[in-house]
PDB file of C-alpha atoms in Angstrom:
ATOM      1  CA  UNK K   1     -20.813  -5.334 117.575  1.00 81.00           C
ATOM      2  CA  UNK K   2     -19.257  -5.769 120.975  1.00 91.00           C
ATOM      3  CA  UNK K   3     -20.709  -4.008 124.067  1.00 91.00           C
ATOM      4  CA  UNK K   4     -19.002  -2.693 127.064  1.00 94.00           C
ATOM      5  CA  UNK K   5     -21.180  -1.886 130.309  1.00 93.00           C
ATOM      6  CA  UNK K   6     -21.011   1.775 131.703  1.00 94.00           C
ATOM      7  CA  UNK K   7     -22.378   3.640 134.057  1.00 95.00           C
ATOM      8  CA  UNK K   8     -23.763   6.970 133.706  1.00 94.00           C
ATOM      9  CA  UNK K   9     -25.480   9.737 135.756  1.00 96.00           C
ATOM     10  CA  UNK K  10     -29.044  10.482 134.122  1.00 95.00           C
ATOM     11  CA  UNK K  11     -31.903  12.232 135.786  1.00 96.00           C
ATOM     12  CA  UNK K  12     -34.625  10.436 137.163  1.00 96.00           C
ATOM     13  CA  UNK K  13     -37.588  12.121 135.237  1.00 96.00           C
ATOM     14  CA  UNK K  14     -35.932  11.004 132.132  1.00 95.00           C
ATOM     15  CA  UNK K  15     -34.800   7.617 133.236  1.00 93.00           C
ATOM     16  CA  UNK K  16     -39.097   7.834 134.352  1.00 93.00           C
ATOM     17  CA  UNK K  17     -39.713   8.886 130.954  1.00 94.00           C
ATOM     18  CA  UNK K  18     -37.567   6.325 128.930  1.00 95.00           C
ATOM     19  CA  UNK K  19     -38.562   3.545 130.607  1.00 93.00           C
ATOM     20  CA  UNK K  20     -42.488   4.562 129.781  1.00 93.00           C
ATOM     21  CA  UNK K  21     -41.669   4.078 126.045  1.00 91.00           C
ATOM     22  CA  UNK K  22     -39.166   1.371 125.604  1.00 93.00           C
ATOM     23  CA  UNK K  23     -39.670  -1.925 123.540  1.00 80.00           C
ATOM     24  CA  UNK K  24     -37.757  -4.836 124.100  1.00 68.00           C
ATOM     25  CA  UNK K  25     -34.853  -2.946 123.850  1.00 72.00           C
ATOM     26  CA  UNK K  26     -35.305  -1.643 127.133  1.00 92.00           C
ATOM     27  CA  UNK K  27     -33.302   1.527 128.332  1.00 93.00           C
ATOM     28  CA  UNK K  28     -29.517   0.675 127.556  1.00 93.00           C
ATOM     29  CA  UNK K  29     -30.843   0.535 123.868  1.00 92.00           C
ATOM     30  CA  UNK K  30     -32.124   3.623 124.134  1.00 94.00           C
ATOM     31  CA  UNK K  31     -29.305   5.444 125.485  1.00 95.00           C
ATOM     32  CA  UNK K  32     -27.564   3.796 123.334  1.00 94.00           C
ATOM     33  CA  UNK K  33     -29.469   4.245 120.073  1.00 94.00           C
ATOM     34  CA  UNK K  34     -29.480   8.223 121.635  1.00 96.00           C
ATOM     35  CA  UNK K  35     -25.457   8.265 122.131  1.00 97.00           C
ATOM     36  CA  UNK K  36     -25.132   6.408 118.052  1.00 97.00           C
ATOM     37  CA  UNK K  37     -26.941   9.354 117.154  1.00 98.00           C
ATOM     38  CA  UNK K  38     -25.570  11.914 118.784  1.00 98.00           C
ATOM     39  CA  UNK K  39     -21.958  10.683 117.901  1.00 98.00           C
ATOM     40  CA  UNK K  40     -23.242  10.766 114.155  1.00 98.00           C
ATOM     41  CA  UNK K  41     -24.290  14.531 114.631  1.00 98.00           C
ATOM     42  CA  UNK K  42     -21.230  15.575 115.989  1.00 98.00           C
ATOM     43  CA  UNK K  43     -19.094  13.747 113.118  1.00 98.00           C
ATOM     44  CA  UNK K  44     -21.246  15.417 110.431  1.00 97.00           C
ATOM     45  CA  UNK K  45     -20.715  18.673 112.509  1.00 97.00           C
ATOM     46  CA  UNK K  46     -16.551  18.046 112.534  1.00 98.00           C
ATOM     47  CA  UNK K  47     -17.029  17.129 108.376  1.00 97.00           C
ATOM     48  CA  UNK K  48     -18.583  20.560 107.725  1.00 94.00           C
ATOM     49  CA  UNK K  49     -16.377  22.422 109.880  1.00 96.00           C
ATOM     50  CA  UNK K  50     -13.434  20.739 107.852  1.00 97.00           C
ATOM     51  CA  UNK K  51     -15.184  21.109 104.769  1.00 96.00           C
ATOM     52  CA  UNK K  52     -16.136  25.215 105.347  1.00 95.00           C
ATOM     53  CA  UNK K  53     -12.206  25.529 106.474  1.00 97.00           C
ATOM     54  CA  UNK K  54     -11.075  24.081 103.204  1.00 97.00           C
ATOM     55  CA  UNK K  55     -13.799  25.412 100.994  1.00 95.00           C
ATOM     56  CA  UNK K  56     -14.943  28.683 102.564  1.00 96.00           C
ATOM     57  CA  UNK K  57     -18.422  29.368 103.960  1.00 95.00           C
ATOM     58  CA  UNK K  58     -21.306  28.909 101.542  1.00 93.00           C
ATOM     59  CA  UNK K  59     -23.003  31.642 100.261  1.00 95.00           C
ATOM     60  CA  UNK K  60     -26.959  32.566 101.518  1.00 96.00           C
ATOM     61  CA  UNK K  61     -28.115  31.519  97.240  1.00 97.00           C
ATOM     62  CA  UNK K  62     -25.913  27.955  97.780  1.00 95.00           C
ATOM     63  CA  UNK K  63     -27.531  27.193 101.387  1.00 95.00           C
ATOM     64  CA  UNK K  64     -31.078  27.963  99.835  1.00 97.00           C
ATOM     65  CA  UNK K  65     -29.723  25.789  96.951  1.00 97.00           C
ATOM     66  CA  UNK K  66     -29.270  22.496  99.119  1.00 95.00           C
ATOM     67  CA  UNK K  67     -32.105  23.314 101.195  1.00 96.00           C
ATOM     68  CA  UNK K  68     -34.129  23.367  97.608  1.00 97.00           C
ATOM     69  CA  UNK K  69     -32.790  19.717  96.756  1.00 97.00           C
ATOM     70  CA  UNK K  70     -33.292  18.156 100.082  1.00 96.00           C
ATOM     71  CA  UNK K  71     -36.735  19.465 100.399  1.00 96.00           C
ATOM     72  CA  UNK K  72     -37.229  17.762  96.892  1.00 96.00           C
ATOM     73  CA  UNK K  73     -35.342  14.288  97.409  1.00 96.00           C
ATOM     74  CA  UNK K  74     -37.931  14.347 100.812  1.00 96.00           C
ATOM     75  CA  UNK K  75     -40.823  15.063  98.347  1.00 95.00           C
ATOM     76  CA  UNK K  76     -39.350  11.956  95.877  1.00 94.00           C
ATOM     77  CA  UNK K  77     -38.865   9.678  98.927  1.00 94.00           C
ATOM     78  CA  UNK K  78     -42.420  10.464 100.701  1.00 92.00           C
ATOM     79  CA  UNK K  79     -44.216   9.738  96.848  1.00 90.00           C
ATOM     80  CA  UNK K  80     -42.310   6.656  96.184  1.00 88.00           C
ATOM     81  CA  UNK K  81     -43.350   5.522 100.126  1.00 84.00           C
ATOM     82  CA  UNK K  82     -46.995   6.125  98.958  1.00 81.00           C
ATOM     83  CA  UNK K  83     -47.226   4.096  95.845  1.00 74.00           C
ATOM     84  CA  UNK K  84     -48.876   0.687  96.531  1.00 71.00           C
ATOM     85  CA  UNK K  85     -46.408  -1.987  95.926  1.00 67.00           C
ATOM     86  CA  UNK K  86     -43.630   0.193  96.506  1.00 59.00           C
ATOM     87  CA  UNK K  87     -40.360  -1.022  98.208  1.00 58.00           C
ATOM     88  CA  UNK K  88     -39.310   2.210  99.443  1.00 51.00           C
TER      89      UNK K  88
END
């Protein structure tokens, strides 16, 4: 992927921060790994405001619903992490 070089305003304590915890990827990774995942949260955001316009709101039983099967696709995941041999 091609890079372009910015500058941005940041402040200092964090910059401080940052650079106290950085791998070889050093600080424009991290801002950039930061920015990649902000953009991602505000493009899920904009997909369930389109998606509640088109569909209507869920109700309080269909939230709890999804809630229900994340929590036990994270329960799945963390067991099949914890097998030895596993791949996961």
């Amino acid at each position: 992927m091609a890079s372009r070089k910015i500058t941005v305003t940041v402040p200092e304590d964090l910059v401080e921060s940052i650079k106290g915890r950085v791998d070889a990827r050093g600080v424009s990774g991290y801002i950039a790994a930061a920015a990649a995942h902000q953009d991602a949260m505000d493009r899920l955001h904009e997909l369930a405001e389109h998606l509640e316009d088109e569909h209507g709101e869920l109700s309080e039983e269909e939230q709890q619903a999804a809630l229900d099967r994340i929590a036990a696709l994270d329960e799945w995941h963390d067991g099949r992490r914890s097998r030895p041999g596993s791949a996961a």
